[in-house]
Coordinates of C-alpha atoms in Angstrom, one line a residue:
X1 CA -15.4 15.4 8.7
X2 CA -15.7 15.6 4.8
X3 CA -12.8 15.4 2.0
X4 CA -12.8 17.7 -1.2
X5 CA -12.4 15.7 -4.3
X6 CA -10.1 16.5 -7.0
X7 CA -10.1 14.9 -10.4
X8 CA -6.7 14.4 -11.9
X9 CA -5.3 12.9 -15.3
X10 CA -2.6 10.7 -16.1
X11 CA -0.2 11.0 -18.5
X12 CA -1.4 8.5 -20.5
X13 CA -4.2 10.0 -20.6
X14 CA -6.8 7.8 -17.9
X15 CA -7.8 9.4 -15.2
X16 CA -8.2 9.1 -11.3
X17 CA -9.5 11.4 -8.5
X18 CA -8.3 11.6 -4.8
X19 CA -9.9 13.3 -1.9
X20 CA -8.2 15.7 0.6
X21 CA -8.9 15.9 4.1
X22 CA -7.8 19.4 5.3
X23 CA -6.3 19.4 8.7
X24 CA -8.0 21.4 11.7
X25 CA -4.9 23.3 12.1
X26 CA -2.0 24.3 10.4
X27 CA 0.2 21.4 9.1
X28 CA 3.5 20.7 8.0
X29 CA 2.6 17.2 6.8
X30 CA 0.7 15.7 4.3
X31 CA 0.0 12.0 4.5
X32 CA -1.1 10.3 1.4
X33 CA -2.9 7.0 1.6
X34 CA -2.7 4.4 -1.1
X35 CA -5.1 1.1 -0.6
X36 CA -4.8 -2.6 -0.6
X37 CA -5.8 -4.6 -3.5
X38 CA -9.3 -4.8 -4.5
X39 CA -10.1 -1.9 -1.8
X40 CA -11.6 1.1 -3.4
X41 CA -9.8 4.5 -1.5
X42 CA -13.5 5.2 -0.1
X43 CA -12.9 2.7 2.6
X44 CA -10.6 5.0 3.9
X45 CA -12.8 8.1 4.3
X46 CA -12.6 7.4 8.2
X47 CA -9.0 7.7 8.5
X48 CA -8.5 10.2 6.4
X49 CA -10.8 12.6 8.5
X50 CA -9.6 11.1 11.8
X51 CA -5.9 12.2 10.4
X52 CA -7.1 15.6 9.1
X53 CA -8.8 16.0 13.2
X54 CA -5.1 15.1 14.5
X55 CA -3.5 18.3 12.5
X56 CA -2.3 16.2 9.0
X57 CA -3.5 16.5 5.6
X58 CA -4.8 13.6 4.6
X59 CA -5.2 12.4 1.0
X60 CA -6.9 9.1 -0.5
X61 CA -6.1 7.7 -3.8
X62 CA -7.2 4.4 -5.5
X63 CA -4.8 1.9 -7.2
X64 CA -5.2 1.8 -10.7
X65 CA -8.2 -0.1 -12.0
X66 CA -10.2 0.7 -9.3
X67 CA -12.5 3.1 -7.4
X68 CA -12.0 6.6 -9.1
X69 CA -9.6 5.4 -11.9
X70 CA -11.2 5.5 -15.6
X71 CA -9.5 2.1 -15.8
X72 CA -11.1 -1.5 -15.8
X73 CA -9.2 -4.7 -15.9
X74 CA -10.3 -6.8 -18.6
X75 CA -8.6 -8.8 -21.2
X76 CA -7.9 -5.8 -23.4
X77 CA -6.7 -3.7 -20.6
X78 CA -3.3 -5.0 -18.8
X79 CA -0.7 -3.2 -16.3
X80 CA 1.4 -4.6 -13.4
X81 CA 2.8 -3.0 -10.8
X82 CA 5.2 -0.4 -13.1
X83 CA 2.1 0.7 -14.2
X84 CA 0.6 1.6 -11.1
X85 CA 3.7 3.4 -10.1
X86 CA 4.2 5.2 -13.6
X87 CA 0.4 6.3 -13.6
X88 CA -1.5 7.1 -10.1
X89 CA 1.7 7.1 -7.8
X90 CA 3.7 9.5 -9.9
X91 CA 0.5 11.8 -10.7
X92 CA -1.1 11.5 -7.0
X93 CA 2.8 12.7 -5.6
X94 CA 3.4 15.3 -8.6
X95 CA -0.1 16.9 -7.2
X96 CA 1.3 16.9 -3.7
X97 CA 4.6 18.3 -4.6
X98 CA 2.3 21.1 -6.6
X99 CA 0.1 21.6 -3.7
X100 CA 2.4 21.5 -1.0
X101 CA 5.3 22.4 -1.8
X102 CA 7.0 23.1 1.4
X103 CA 5.3 20.1 3.5
X104 CA 6.6 16.9 4.8
X105 CA 4.9 13.9 2.2
X106 CA 4.4 10.2 4.0
X107 CA 3.3 7.8 2.4
X108 CA 0.8 5.2 4.4
X109 CA 0.2 2.2 2.6
X110 CA -2.2 -0.7 3.2
X111 CA -1.2 -3.8 2.0
X112 CA -0.2 -3.7 -1.4
X113 CA -0.3 -0.2 -1.5
X114 CA 2.7 0.1 1.1
X115 CA 4.4 -2.7 -0.9
X116 CA 3.9 -0.1 -3.7
X117 CA 5.0 2.9 -1.9
X118 CA 8.3 1.4 -0.8
X119 CA 8.9 0.7 -4.6
X120 CA 8.2 4.2 -5.5
X121 CA 10.3 5.5 -2.7
X122 CA 13.3 3.3 -3.5
X123 CA 13.1 4.9 -7.6
X124 CA 13.6 8.0 -5.5
X125 CA 12.0 10.5 -8.5
X126 CA 9.6 11.9 -5.8
X127 CA 9.7 13.9 -2.3
X128 CA 8.5 11.1 -0.2
X129 CA 9.8 11.9 3.7
X130 CA 8.7 8.5 5.2
X131 CA 6.5 5.4 5.1
X132 CA 4.3 4.2 7.3
X133 CA 3.0 0.2 6.7
X134 CA -0.6 -1.1 8.0
X135 CA -1.0 -4.9 7.5
X136 CA 1.9 -4.6 4.6
X137 CA 3.9 -7.4 4.1
X138 CA 6.0 -9.2 1.5
X139 CA 3.8 -11.9 0.3
X140 CA 7.1 -14.4 0.1
X141 CA 5.4 -17.6 0.8
X142 CA 8.1 -18.5 3.4
X143 CA 6.8 -15.6 5.7
X144 CA 4.6 -18.1 6.5
X145 CA 4.9 -21.1 8.8
X146 CA 3.3 -24.2 8.5
X147 CA 0.4 -25.2 6.8
X148 CA -0.5 -21.1 6.1
X149 CA 3.0 -21.3 3.9
X150 CA 1.5 -24.2 1.8
X151 CA -1.8 -22.3 1.1
X152 CA 0.3 -18.9 0.7
X153 CA 2.4 -20.6 -2.4
X154 CA -0.5 -22.3 -3.6
X155 CA -3.0 -20.1 -3.6
X156 CA -0.8 -17.1 -5.1
X157 CA -0.1 -19.8 -7.7
X158 CA -3.7 -20.5 -8.8
X159 CA -4.2 -17.1 -9.1
X160 CA -1.5 -16.0 -11.3
X161 CA -2.7 -19.2 -13.3
X162 CA -6.7 -18.2 -12.9
X163 CA -5.5 -14.5 -14.2
X164 CA -2.9 -16.0 -17.2
X165 CA -6.0 -17.9 -18.4
X166 CA -8.6 -15.4 -18.1
X167 CA -6.6 -12.4 -18.7
X168 CA -7.8 -10.8 -15.4
X169 CA -8.8 -11.9 -12.3
X170 CA -12.2 -12.1 -11.2
X171 CA -11.7 -11.4 -7.8
X172 CA -15.0 -11.5 -6.1
X173 CA -15.9 -14.6 -7.9
X174 CA -12.9 -16.6 -6.9
X175 CA -12.8 -14.7 -2.8
X176 CA -9.2 -13.1 -3.3
X177 CA -9.3 -9.1 -3.9
X178 CA -11.3 -7.4 -6.8
X179 CA -11.4 -6.9 -10.3
X180 CA -7.4 -7.5 -11.2
X181 CA -5.3 -7.2 -13.9
X182 CA -3.0 -10.0 -15.2
X183 CA 0.1 -8.7 -15.0
X184 CA -0.5 -7.0 -11.2
X185 CA -1.1 -10.6 -10.3
X186 CA 1.8 -11.7 -12.1
X187 CA 4.0 -9.8 -10.1
X188 CA 2.3 -10.6 -7.0
X189 CA 2.7 -14.1 -7.7
X190 CA 6.2 -13.9 -8.7
X191 CA 6.9 -11.9 -5.6
X192 CA 5.2 -14.6 -3.9
X193 CA 7.0 -17.3 -5.5
X194 CA 10.8 -16.1 -5.1
X195 CA 10.8 -13.2 -2.9
X196 CA 12.2 -10.5 -5.0
X197 CA 10.3 -7.9 -6.2
X198 CA 11.1 -8.2 -10.1
X199 CA 8.5 -6.2 -12.4
X200 CA 7.4 -6.9 -15.7
X201 CA 7.9 -4.3 -18.2
X202 CA 10.3 -2.6 -16.0
X203 CA 14.4 -2.9 -15.5
X204 CA 15.0 -1.2 -11.9
X205 CA 16.6 -3.1 -9.5
X206 CA 14.2 -2.8 -6.6
X207 CA 16.2 -5.2 -4.4
X208 CA 19.1 -3.2 -4.5
X209 CA 17.1 0.4 -4.7
X210 CA 15.6 -0.7 -1.4
X211 CA 18.2 -1.8 0.0
X212 CA 19.8 2.1 -0.1
X213 CA 16.6 3.9 1.1
X214 CA 17.5 5.8 4.1
X215 CA 14.1 7.3 5.1
X216 CA 12.0 6.3 8.1
X217 CA 9.6 3.9 7.7
X218 CA 7.0 2.6 10.4
X219 CA 5.5 -0.7 10.0
X220 CA 2.1 -1.6 12.3
X221 CA 0.8 -5.3 12.2
X222 CA -1.7 -7.2 14.4
X223 CA -1.6 -10.4 15.6
X224 CA -4.2 -13.1 14.1
X225 CA -3.7 -11.1 10.8
X226 CA -3.6 -14.1 8.6
X227 CA -2.7 -12.0 5.7
X228 CA 0.2 -10.0 7.0
X229 CA 1.6 -11.9 9.6
X230 CA 4.9 -10.4 11.8
X231 CA 7.2 -12.8 9.9
X232 CA 6.0 -11.7 6.6
X233 CA 5.7 -7.8 7.3
X234 CA 9.5 -8.2 8.7
X235 CA 10.5 -10.0 5.1
X236 CA 9.8 -6.8 3.4
X237 CA 11.6 -4.5 5.9
X238 CA 14.5 -6.5 5.8
X239 CA 14.8 -5.8 2.4
X240 CA 15.3 -1.8 3.5
X241 CA 18.5 -2.3 5.1
X242 CA 19.6 1.7 5.4
X243 CA 16.2 2.4 6.3
X244 CA 15.3 3.9 9.9
X245 CA 12.7 1.2 10.9
X246 CA 10.2 0.7 13.6
X247 CA 8.0 -2.3 13.8
X248 CA 4.8 -2.3 16.1
X249 CA 3.0 -5.6 16.7
X250 CA -0.2 -4.9 17.8
X251 CA -1.0 -8.3 20.3
X252 CA -4.5 -8.9 21.2
X253 CA -4.8 -7.6 24.5
X254 CA -2.6 -4.5 23.7
X255 CA -4.8 -1.0 24.8
X256 CA -3.9 0.4 21.3
X257 CA -5.5 -2.5 19.5
X258 CA -9.1 -1.9 18.9
X259 CA -9.7 -5.5 17.9
X260 CA -8.0 -4.8 14.5
X261 CA -7.7 -7.4 11.8
X262 CA -6.1 -6.9 8.4
X263 CA -9.3 -4.8 7.3
X264 CA -10.8 -3.1 10.0
X265 CA -8.5 -0.9 11.1
X266 CA -9.3 1.7 8.7
X267 CA -13.2 1.9 9.2
X268 CA -12.3 2.2 13.4
X269 CA -9.0 4.3 13.4
X270 CA -9.0 6.1 16.2
X271 CA -6.1 4.2 18.2
X272 CA -4.2 3.5 15.0
X273 CA -4.1 7.2 14.3
X274 CA -2.8 7.7 17.9
X275 CA 0.0 5.5 16.9
X276 CA 0.8 7.4 13.6
X277 CA 0.8 10.5 15.7
X278 CA 3.5 9.8 18.0
X279 CA 5.7 8.3 15.2
X280 CA 5.4 11.4 13.6
X281 CA 5.8 13.4 16.6
X282 CA 9.0 11.9 16.8
X283 CA 10.1 12.6 13.4
X284 CA 10.0 16.5 14.4

């Protein structure tokens, strides 16, 4: 099922585009999909199509600096988590509220897209009725065990240093992420080091605001996903003390696990969408 592209303008004058996958039947739910670090929204076309086939309006959107975003990080072009929330997240949610004023709005975030979704929901500036977090965790290094803990701490801090020196992160060259803004990596590496969401150029106390969230949250993790192990997922979920949380950890022999890893679930999403559909039905 092909989607319809809609161009949007951010309040700073930059532009982006979303793709809307129309539900196959009348639906009261809009699912907004935000990607992982370095992944373009086009990667989630199968997911958007499958959600639409299952009776949900689905919208795929890019993170700032990727895909249809007119912004590209460089030494002279920088932004952090706050910029992504202030611009693309705000622009997309404004559009959704205008186009679907009476619909339930759910954010489906993959990895970084889900972390930012949690932060956006905690701001309480937009109608967000629930969060679905897939392969999404806090990057606090203590969410890993053994040598993986050491690798996570070293890797995140090394990439933070690289981005500081170069003025941006050349993800393809270093083997992680895409072309990433210096302050995005600064925010990311800081949270990996101390466990707290303290953003550059943003005075919001996100730890306090996350604790006040009272919306339903569904998290899906997969056995063998070394980028988002269950312990690290639980560290993120633990921040949302007031939320109604369900965490489904798919073991390899679970019939709902179609050989999933951190990335491939979005390319063959049928079983994952079945899990999501069941959870959404339970919200009614």
